[in-house]
């Protein structure tokens, strides 16, 4: 067979229906694989704020692994993609894993079993508190928790659709005081309403207790005591068994950034993915090359402008 005949047959095969169908099939498989990877394995997520600065700047892209093997092996320091209770997505860093005890001071310093940490430009708490991050199966006794942990437990129970309500009472040492006494205190420029006291955040309750303590004679501390009750039969709830592992997530830059300090624990089912180090390293190299290319273009534009101005002169 001559070379011309072989070339003709090759062209005929390339333009045959079977060959075209094979190419379309291959393209379809590749497209389906890309879609599967995009939605079920690895997904790019844009950081919409400066919450992770300087590690990641605003509008940076993070590749998140969504496989169960990734979300089941979350460790301290990992960057994770989660869902807040208002269904907004966010990227935060893991500070506390199940079973950790975290101490957060009033000057923003944080002590964990794994490392020490400090928020930039913000005092985290008005008073130092220690927080235990629950594990699945832990039994939490409400009256043995501090005020922050009580807030987090109530938030966790609401997330698990537990039907509960809170009843608050005011105590000076071992003496119960009229709860109406709270109505004469202020938060900012407004009087405190008795209707809000049951679910008031712990830092606001601390300020209320401090105001009453300063106004009352004696040195006995003031304490707002809270009790939990079932909304179905009004029975008192003294303990709660944690249904799934919890995590404490933070912003690197704390100012105007929602994290576990105000949201509470993030349960495992609200963590969608974990940042993949290899993919993000490649993405960082690409971003740096694009940035350097943009800078070189800007420099060339400036040079050309200078040359034009010199010619005009």
C-alpha positions as YAML, in Angstrom:
chain: A
units: angstrom
residues:
- id: 1
  name: UNK
  ca: [0.00, 0.00, 0.00]
- id: 2
  name: UNK
  ca: [1.36, 3.36, -1.00]
- id: 3
  name: UNK
  ca: [1.84, 6.26, 1.40]
- id: 4
  name: UNK
  ca: [-0.96, 8.14, -0.38]
- id: 5
  name: UNK
  ca: [-3.40, 5.25, 0.15]
- id: 6
  name: UNK
  ca: [-2.48, 5.09, 3.86]
- id: 7
  name: UNK
  ca: [-3.04, 8.82, 4.24]
- id: 8
  name: UNK
  ca: [-6.45, 8.61, 2.51]
- id: 9
  name: UNK
  ca: [-7.55, 5.77, 4.80]
- id: 10
  name: UNK
  ca: [-6.34, 7.69, 7.86]
- id: 11
  name: UNK
  ca: [-8.37, 10.75, 6.85]
- id: 12
  name: UNK
  ca: [-11.41, 8.56, 6.21]
- id: 13
  name: UNK
  ca: [-11.14, 7.05, 9.70]
- id: 14
  name: UNK
  ca: [-10.79, 10.49, 11.30]
- id: 15
  name: UNK
  ca: [-13.92, 11.77, 9.60]
- id: 16
  name: UNK
  ca: [-15.98, 8.63, 10.06]
- id: 17
  name: UNK
  ca: [-19.09, 8.67, 12.28]
- id: 18
  name: UNK
  ca: [-17.56, 6.11, 14.65]
- id: 19
  name: UNK
  ca: [-14.48, 8.28, 15.20]
- id: 20
  name: UNK
  ca: [-16.57, 11.41, 15.77]
- id: 21
  name: UNK
  ca: [-18.84, 9.53, 18.19]
- id: 22
  name: UNK
  ca: [-15.76, 8.22, 20.06]
- id: 23
  name: UNK
  ca: [-14.37, 11.75, 20.44]
- id: 24
  name: UNK
  ca: [-17.74, 13.07, 21.66]
- id: 25
  name: UNK
  ca: [-17.95, 10.19, 24.15]
- id: 26
  name: UNK
  ca: [-14.45, 10.91, 25.50]
- id: 27
  name: UNK
  ca: [-15.26, 14.63, 25.85]
- id: 28
  name: UNK
  ca: [-18.50, 13.74, 27.65]
- id: 29
  name: UNK
  ca: [-16.65, 11.46, 30.09]
- id: 30
  name: UNK
  ca: [-14.03, 14.15, 30.77]
- id: 31
  name: UNK
  ca: [-16.75, 16.79, 31.31]
- id: 32
  name: UNK
  ca: [-18.69, 14.48, 33.66]
- id: 33
  name: UNK
  ca: [-15.51, 13.74, 35.60]
- id: 34
  name: UNK
  ca: [-14.76, 17.46, 35.93]
- id: 35
  name: UNK
  ca: [-18.29, 18.14, 37.18]
- id: 36
  name: UNK
  ca: [-18.05, 15.24, 39.65]
- id: 37
  name: UNK
  ca: [-14.71, 16.52, 40.96]
- id: 38
  name: UNK
  ca: [-16.08, 20.07, 41.17]
- id: 39
  name: UNK
  ca: [-19.19, 19.20, 43.19]
- id: 40
  name: UNK
  ca: [-18.25, 16.08, 45.12]
- id: 41
  name: UNK
  ca: [-14.46, 16.02, 45.59]
- id: 42
  name: UNK
  ca: [-12.74, 19.42, 45.30]
- id: 43
  name: UNK
  ca: [-14.35, 22.85, 45.08]
- id: 44
  name: UNK
  ca: [-12.78, 26.33, 44.83]
- id: 45
  name: UNK
  ca: [-14.04, 28.76, 47.51]
- id: 46
  name: UNK
  ca: [-13.41, 32.50, 47.48]
- id: 47
  name: UNK
  ca: [-12.49, 34.26, 50.74]
- id: 48
  name: UNK
  ca: [-14.81, 37.27, 50.70]
- id: 49
  name: UNK
  ca: [-13.21, 39.22, 53.57]
- id: 50
  name: UNK
  ca: [-9.94, 39.77, 55.41]
- id: 51
  name: UNK
  ca: [-10.81, 37.30, 58.17]
- id: 52
  name: UNK
  ca: [-7.78, 35.08, 57.36]
- id: 53
  name: UNK
  ca: [-5.30, 37.88, 56.65]
- id: 54
  name: UNK
  ca: [-2.27, 37.76, 56.32]
- id: 55
  name: UNK
  ca: [-2.34, 34.04, 55.46]
- id: 56
  name: UNK
  ca: [-5.02, 34.61, 52.81]
- id: 57
  name: UNK
  ca: [-5.99, 37.99, 51.42]
- id: 58
  name: UNK
  ca: [-9.48, 39.11, 50.45]
- id: 59
  name: UNK
  ca: [-10.79, 37.40, 47.27]
- id: 60
  name: UNK
  ca: [-8.19, 34.62, 47.54]
- id: 61
  name: UNK
  ca: [-9.21, 31.21, 46.20]
- id: 62
  name: UNK
  ca: [-9.02, 28.17, 48.51]
- id: 63
  name: UNK
  ca: [-9.49, 24.64, 47.17]
- id: 64
  name: UNK
  ca: [-11.61, 22.63, 49.60]
- id: 65
  name: UNK
  ca: [-11.63, 18.83, 49.73]
- id: 66
  name: UNK
  ca: [-15.21, 17.61, 50.29]
- id: 67
  name: UNK
  ca: [-14.51, 13.89, 50.62]
- id: 68
  name: UNK
  ca: [-15.47, 12.20, 53.93]
- id: 69
  name: UNK
  ca: [-11.81, 11.31, 54.44]
- id: 70
  name: UNK
  ca: [-11.03, 15.05, 54.50]
- id: 71
  name: UNK
  ca: [-13.82, 16.21, 56.80]
- id: 72
  name: UNK
  ca: [-13.26, 13.33, 59.22]
- id: 73
  name: UNK
  ca: [-9.59, 14.21, 59.82]
- id: 74
  name: UNK
  ca: [-9.89, 17.88, 60.81]
- id: 75
  name: UNK
  ca: [-7.01, 18.96, 63.05]
- id: 76
  name: UNK
  ca: [-5.93, 22.08, 64.90]
- id: 77
  name: UNK
  ca: [-4.81, 24.83, 62.50]
- id: 78
  name: UNK
  ca: [-6.74, 23.49, 59.49]
- id: 79
  name: UNK
  ca: [-8.72, 25.89, 57.32]
- id: 80
  name: UNK
  ca: [-12.27, 24.63, 56.89]
- id: 81
  name: UNK
  ca: [-15.34, 25.56, 54.88]
- id: 82
  name: UNK
  ca: [-18.48, 25.61, 57.00]
- id: 83
  name: UNK
  ca: [-22.08, 26.75, 57.18]
- id: 84
  name: UNK
  ca: [-23.27, 29.19, 59.83]
- id: 85
  name: UNK
  ca: [-26.70, 28.82, 61.39]
- id: 86
  name: UNK
  ca: [-28.10, 31.52, 59.08]
- id: 87
  name: UNK
  ca: [-26.97, 29.29, 56.17]
- id: 88
  name: UNK
  ca: [-24.14, 31.64, 55.11]
- id: 89
  name: UNK
  ca: [-20.91, 29.94, 54.04]
- id: 90
  name: UNK
  ca: [-17.60, 30.98, 55.56]
- id: 91
  name: UNK
  ca: [-13.96, 29.91, 55.72]
- id: 92
  name: UNK
  ca: [-12.40, 29.82, 59.18]
- id: 93
  name: UNK
  ca: [-9.43, 28.27, 60.98]
- id: 94
  name: UNK
  ca: [-9.71, 25.50, 63.57]
- id: 95
  name: UNK
  ca: [-8.60, 26.57, 67.05]
- id: 96
  name: UNK
  ca: [-10.18, 23.83, 69.15]
- id: 97
  name: UNK
  ca: [-10.98, 20.21, 68.30]
- id: 98
  name: UNK
  ca: [-13.26, 17.83, 70.26]
- id: 99
  name: UNK
  ca: [-11.96, 17.34, 73.80]
- id: 100
  name: UNK
  ca: [-9.80, 20.49, 73.91]
- id: 101
  name: UNK
  ca: [-9.88, 23.02, 76.73]
- id: 102
  name: UNK
  ca: [-9.34, 26.60, 75.52]
- id: 103
  name: UNK
  ca: [-8.56, 29.62, 77.71]
- id: 104
  name: UNK
  ca: [-9.32, 33.05, 76.18]
- id: 105
  name: UNK
  ca: [-8.08, 36.07, 78.13]
- id: 106
  name: UNK
  ca: [-9.46, 39.61, 78.27]
- id: 107
  name: UNK
  ca: [-6.54, 40.89, 76.16]
- id: 108
  name: UNK
  ca: [-7.12, 38.51, 73.27]
- id: 109
  name: UNK
  ca: [-4.55, 35.85, 74.16]
- id: 110
  name: UNK
  ca: [-5.61, 32.24, 73.68]
- id: 111
  name: UNK
  ca: [-4.10, 29.09, 75.21]
- id: 112
  name: UNK
  ca: [-4.88, 25.61, 73.83]
- id: 113
  name: UNK
  ca: [-3.28, 22.17, 74.24]
- id: 114
  name: UNK
  ca: [-1.75, 22.58, 70.75]
- id: 115
  name: UNK
  ca: [-0.54, 26.20, 70.57]
- id: 116
  name: UNK
  ca: [-0.91, 29.75, 71.81]
- id: 117
  name: UNK
  ca: [-2.66, 32.39, 69.73]
- id: 118
  name: UNK
  ca: [-3.55, 36.08, 69.80]
- id: 119
  name: UNK
  ca: [-6.18, 37.96, 67.84]
- id: 120
  name: UNK
  ca: [-4.94, 41.02, 66.00]
- id: 121
  name: UNK
  ca: [-6.32, 44.40, 67.03]
- id: 122
  name: UNK
  ca: [-9.12, 43.22, 69.30]
- id: 123
  name: UNK
  ca: [-9.72, 42.21, 72.91]
- id: 124
  name: UNK
  ca: [-11.64, 38.97, 72.62]
- id: 125
  name: UNK
  ca: [-13.50, 38.78, 75.95]
- id: 126
  name: UNK
  ca: [-14.21, 41.32, 78.68]
- id: 127
  name: UNK
  ca: [-13.18, 38.64, 81.19]
- id: 128
  name: UNK
  ca: [-10.96, 35.59, 80.95]
- id: 129
  name: UNK
  ca: [-12.86, 32.34, 80.37]
- id: 130
  name: UNK
  ca: [-11.97, 28.69, 79.86]
- id: 131
  name: UNK
  ca: [-14.05, 26.69, 77.39]
- id: 132
  name: UNK
  ca: [-14.32, 22.94, 76.89]
- id: 133
  name: UNK
  ca: [-14.97, 21.78, 73.30]
- id: 134
  name: UNK
  ca: [-17.39, 18.82, 73.53]
- id: 135
  name: UNK
  ca: [-16.95, 15.43, 71.92]
- id: 136
  name: UNK
  ca: [-19.71, 13.17, 70.68]
- id: 137
  name: UNK
  ca: [-21.21, 11.35, 73.65]
- id: 138
  name: UNK
  ca: [-20.06, 13.85, 76.30]
- id: 139
  name: UNK
  ca: [-22.59, 14.55, 79.07]
- id: 140
  name: UNK
  ca: [-22.75, 18.28, 79.84]
- id: 141
  name: UNK
  ca: [-24.39, 19.28, 83.15]
- id: 142
  name: UNK
  ca: [-25.91, 22.72, 82.73]
- id: 143
  name: UNK
  ca: [-25.37, 23.99, 86.28]
- id: 144
  name: UNK
  ca: [-21.67, 23.02, 86.15]
- id: 145
  name: UNK
  ca: [-20.92, 25.05, 83.01]
- id: 146
  name: UNK
  ca: [-19.65, 28.63, 83.08]
- id: 147
  name: UNK
  ca: [-21.67, 31.42, 81.45]
- id: 148
  name: UNK
  ca: [-19.95, 31.12, 78.04]
- id: 149
  name: UNK
  ca: [-20.37, 27.34, 77.91]
- id: 150
  name: UNK
  ca: [-24.06, 27.71, 78.85]
- id: 151
  name: UNK
  ca: [-24.57, 30.06, 75.90]
- id: 152
  name: UNK
  ca: [-22.84, 27.60, 73.58]
- id: 153
  name: UNK
  ca: [-24.88, 24.65, 74.89]
- id: 154
  name: UNK
  ca: [-28.19, 26.50, 74.44]
- id: 155
  name: UNK
  ca: [-27.14, 27.41, 70.89]
- id: 156
  name: UNK
  ca: [-26.14, 23.78, 70.22]
- id: 157
  name: UNK
  ca: [-29.48, 22.48, 71.49]
- id: 158
  name: UNK
  ca: [-31.37, 24.93, 69.27]
- id: 159
  name: UNK
  ca: [-29.31, 23.71, 66.31]
- id: 160
  name: UNK
  ca: [-30.34, 20.13, 67.14]
- id: 161
  name: UNK
  ca: [-34.02, 21.25, 67.17]
- id: 162
  name: UNK
  ca: [-34.41, 20.63, 70.89]
- id: 163
  name: UNK
  ca: [-37.59, 22.33, 72.19]
- id: 164
  name: UNK
  ca: [-36.39, 24.23, 75.25]
- id: 165
  name: UNK
  ca: [-36.89, 27.46, 77.15]
- id: 166
  name: UNK
  ca: [-34.77, 29.30, 79.73]
- id: 167
  name: UNK
  ca: [-35.78, 30.72, 83.11]
- id: 168
  name: UNK
  ca: [-33.50, 33.29, 84.78]
- id: 169
  name: UNK
  ca: [-33.30, 34.35, 88.42]
- id: 170
  name: UNK
  ca: [-31.15, 36.93, 90.23]
- id: 171
  name: UNK
  ca: [-29.01, 36.03, 93.25]
- id: 172
  name: UNK
  ca: [-26.76, 37.91, 95.65]
- id: 173
  name: UNK
  ca: [-24.70, 35.17, 97.20]
- id: 174
  name: UNK
  ca: [-27.30, 32.70, 98.58]
- id: 175
  name: UNK
  ca: [-30.11, 35.28, 98.67]
- id: 176
  name: UNK
  ca: [-32.52, 35.51, 95.77]
- id: 177
  name: UNK
  ca: [-33.32, 39.04, 94.61]
- id: 178
  name: UNK
  ca: [-36.33, 40.28, 92.63]
- id: 179
  name: UNK
  ca: [-35.65, 39.76, 88.94]
- id: 180
  name: UNK
  ca: [-37.16, 43.22, 88.29]
- id: 181
  name: UNK
  ca: [-33.94, 44.68, 89.71]
- id: 182
  name: UNK
  ca: [-32.35, 43.98, 86.31]
- id: 183
  name: UNK
  ca: [-34.71, 46.50, 84.69]
- id: 184
  name: UNK
  ca: [-32.83, 49.41, 86.30]
- id: 185
  name: UNK
  ca: [-29.54, 48.50, 84.58]
- id: 186
  name: UNK
  ca: [-28.36, 49.74, 81.21]
- id: 187
  name: UNK
  ca: [-26.55, 48.42, 78.17]
- id: 188
  name: UNK
  ca: [-25.15, 51.38, 76.30]
- id: 189
  name: UNK
  ca: [-27.79, 54.09, 76.51]
- id: 190
  name: UNK
  ca: [-30.85, 51.88, 76.92]
- id: 191
  name: UNK
  ca: [-32.50, 50.15, 79.86]
- id: 192
  name: UNK
  ca: [-32.38, 46.38, 79.93]
- id: 193
  name: UNK
  ca: [-35.66, 44.63, 79.18]
- id: 194
  name: UNK
  ca: [-36.68, 41.65, 81.33]
- id: 195
  name: UNK
  ca: [-37.90, 39.87, 78.18]
- id: 196
  name: UNK
  ca: [-34.36, 39.65, 76.79]
- id: 197
  name: UNK
  ca: [-32.52, 38.49, 79.90]
- id: 198
  name: UNK
  ca: [-33.11, 34.74, 79.36]
- id: 199
  name: UNK
  ca: [-31.21, 34.67, 76.05]
- id: 200
  name: UNK
  ca: [-28.90, 37.66, 76.60]
- id: 201
  name: UNK
  ca: [-25.24, 36.96, 75.62]
- id: 202
  name: UNK
  ca: [-22.92, 36.25, 78.50]
- id: 203
  name: UNK
  ca: [-20.89, 39.47, 78.19]
- id: 204
  name: UNK
  ca: [-24.07, 41.57, 78.47]
- id: 205
  name: UNK
  ca: [-25.16, 39.54, 81.51]
- id: 206
  name: UNK
  ca: [-21.74, 40.14, 83.07]
- id: 207
  name: UNK
  ca: [-22.18, 43.91, 82.65]
- id: 208
  name: UNK
  ca: [-25.66, 43.72, 84.21]
- id: 209
  name: UNK
  ca: [-24.30, 41.77, 87.19]
- id: 210
  name: UNK
  ca: [-21.48, 44.28, 87.61]
- id: 211
  name: UNK
  ca: [-23.88, 47.26, 87.66]
- id: 212
  name: UNK
  ca: [-26.08, 45.66, 90.34]
- id: 213
  name: UNK
  ca: [-23.03, 44.70, 92.41]
- id: 214
  name: UNK
  ca: [-21.73, 48.29, 92.36]
- id: 215
  name: UNK
  ca: [-25.16, 49.65, 93.37]
- id: 216
  name: UNK
  ca: [-25.83, 47.15, 96.17]
- id: 217
  name: UNK
  ca: [-24.23, 47.40, 99.64]
- id: 218
  name: UNK
  ca: [-21.81, 44.67, 100.68]
- id: 219
  name: UNK
  ca: [-19.25, 42.58, 98.85]
- id: 220
  name: UNK
  ca: [-21.40, 39.56, 97.99]
- id: 221
  name: UNK
  ca: [-21.20, 38.79, 94.26]
- id: 222
  name: UNK
  ca: [-24.25, 39.13, 92.00]
- id: 223
  name: UNK
  ca: [-25.15, 36.22, 89.75]
- id: 224
  name: UNK
  ca: [-27.85, 35.67, 87.13]
- id: 225
  name: UNK
  ca: [-28.76, 32.01, 87.43]
- id: 226
  name: UNK
  ca: [-30.35, 30.22, 84.49]
- id: 227
  name: UNK
  ca: [-32.28, 26.95, 84.32]
- id: 228
  name: UNK
  ca: [-33.29, 24.89, 81.29]
- id: 229
  name: UNK
  ca: [-36.74, 23.38, 80.78]
- id: 230
  name: UNK
  ca: [-38.35, 21.21, 78.14]
- id: 231
  name: UNK
  ca: [-40.94, 23.08, 76.08]
- id: 232
  name: UNK
  ca: [-43.06, 19.94, 75.72]
- id: 233
  name: UNK
  ca: [-43.66, 18.99, 79.38]
- id: 234
  name: UNK
  ca: [-41.91, 21.83, 81.33]
- id: 235
  name: UNK
  ca: [-39.57, 19.33, 82.99]
- id: 236
  name: UNK
  ca: [-36.19, 20.64, 84.11]
- id: 237
  name: UNK
  ca: [-33.21, 19.71, 81.92]
- id: 238
  name: UNK
  ca: [-30.14, 19.19, 84.07]
- id: 239
  name: UNK
  ca: [-27.84, 17.54, 81.53]
- id: 240
  name: UNK
  ca: [-27.43, 17.04, 77.78]
- id: 241
  name: UNK
  ca: [-25.63, 14.30, 75.83]
- id: 242
  name: UNK
  ca: [-23.74, 15.83, 72.89]
- id: 243
  name: UNK
  ca: [-24.89, 14.13, 69.64]
- id: 244
  name: UNK
  ca: [-21.82, 14.90, 67.48]
- id: 245
  name: UNK
  ca: [-18.28, 16.28, 67.63]
- id: 246
  name: UNK
  ca: [-17.88, 20.05, 68.00]
- id: 247
  name: UNK
  ca: [-15.15, 22.42, 66.79]
- id: 248
  name: UNK
  ca: [-14.10, 25.93, 67.76]
- id: 249
  name: UNK
  ca: [-13.45, 28.05, 64.64]
- id: 250
  name: UNK
  ca: [-11.85, 31.49, 64.53]
- id: 251
  name: UNK
  ca: [-10.89, 34.37, 62.26]
- id: 252
  name: UNK
  ca: [-7.20, 35.26, 62.12]
- id: 253
  name: UNK
  ca: [-8.18, 38.93, 62.13]
- id: 254
  name: UNK
  ca: [-10.90, 39.26, 64.75]
- id: 255
  name: UNK
  ca: [-12.28, 42.72, 64.03]
- id: 256
  name: UNK
  ca: [-15.85, 42.60, 62.63]
- id: 257
  name: UNK
  ca: [-15.62, 38.88, 61.91]
- id: 258
  name: UNK
  ca: [-18.12, 36.28, 63.08]
- id: 259
  name: UNK
  ca: [-16.58, 33.15, 64.55]
- id: 260
  name: UNK
  ca: [-17.14, 30.73, 67.44]
- id: 261
  name: UNK
  ca: [-16.81, 33.49, 70.04]
- id: 262
  name: UNK
  ca: [-20.32, 34.67, 69.21]
- id: 263
  name: UNK
  ca: [-21.71, 31.79, 67.13]
- id: 264
  name: UNK
  ca: [-20.64, 28.97, 69.44]
- id: 265
  name: UNK
  ca: [-19.44, 25.52, 68.46]
- id: 266
  name: UNK
  ca: [-19.53, 24.26, 64.88]
- id: 267
  name: UNK
  ca: [-20.80, 20.71, 64.73]
- id: 268
  name: UNK
  ca: [-19.28, 18.20, 62.33]
- id: 269
  name: UNK
  ca: [-22.29, 18.14, 60.01]
- id: 270
  name: UNK
  ca: [-21.88, 21.89, 59.34]
- id: 271
  name: UNK
  ca: [-18.31, 21.50, 58.03]
- id: 272
  name: UNK
  ca: [-18.42, 21.03, 54.25]
- id: 273
  name: UNK
  ca: [-14.74, 20.74, 53.42]
- id: 274
  name: UNK
  ca: [-11.12, 21.12, 54.48]
- id: 275
  name: UNK
  ca: [-8.46, 23.12, 52.64]
- id: 276
  name: UNK
  ca: [-6.17, 20.93, 50.52]
- id: 277
  name: UNK
  ca: [-2.55, 22.00, 51.07]
- id: 278
  name: UNK
  ca: [-1.19, 20.75, 47.72]
- id: 279
  name: UNK
  ca: [-3.94, 22.36, 45.61]
- id: 280
  name: UNK
  ca: [-3.71, 25.63, 47.53]
- id: 281
  name: UNK
  ca: [0.08, 25.71, 47.16]
- id: 282
  name: UNK
  ca: [-0.33, 25.43, 43.38]
- id: 283
  name: UNK
  ca: [-3.07, 28.06, 43.47]
- id: 284
  name: UNK
  ca: [-0.79, 30.38, 45.47]
- id: 285
  name: UNK
  ca: [1.99, 29.99, 42.87]
- id: 286
  name: UNK
  ca: [-0.48, 30.79, 40.08]
- id: 287
  name: UNK
  ca: [-1.76, 33.86, 41.97]
- id: 288
  name: UNK
  ca: [1.81, 35.08, 42.53]
- id: 289
  name: UNK
  ca: [2.66, 34.71, 38.83]
- id: 290
  name: UNK
  ca: [-0.48, 36.61, 37.85]
- id: 291
  name: UNK
  ca: [0.35, 39.33, 40.37]
- id: 292
  name: UNK
  ca: [3.93, 39.61, 39.10]
- id: 293
  name: UNK
  ca: [2.68, 39.75, 35.51]
- id: 294
  name: UNK
  ca: [0.27, 42.55, 36.41]
- id: 295
  name: UNK
  ca: [3.06, 44.45, 38.15]
- id: 296
  name: UNK
  ca: [5.37, 44.11, 35.13]
- id: 297
  name: UNK
  ca: [2.64, 45.42, 32.83]
- id: 298
  name: UNK
  ca: [2.04, 48.38, 35.13]
- id: 299
  name: UNK
  ca: [5.78, 49.14, 35.17]
- id: 300
  name: UNK
  ca: [5.92, 49.00, 31.38]
- id: 301
  name: UNK
  ca: [2.95, 51.36, 31.14]
- id: 302
  name: UNK
  ca: [4.67, 53.80, 33.50]
- id: 303
  name: UNK
  ca: [7.89, 53.63, 31.49]
- id: 304
  name: UNK
  ca: [6.05, 54.24, 28.21]
- id: 305
  name: UNK
  ca: [4.27, 57.23, 29.77]
- id: 306
  name: UNK
  ca: [7.58, 58.68, 30.94]
- id: 307
  name: UNK
  ca: [9.07, 58.26, 27.45]
- id: 308
  name: UNK
  ca: [6.02, 59.95, 25.90]
- id: 309
  name: UNK
  ca: [6.28, 62.85, 28.32]
- id: 310
  name: UNK
  ca: [10.00, 63.30, 27.55]
- id: 311
  name: UNK
  ca: [9.32, 63.37, 23.81]
- id: 312
  name: UNK
  ca: [6.62, 66.01, 24.30]
- id: 313
  name: UNK
  ca: [9.02, 68.12, 26.34]
...
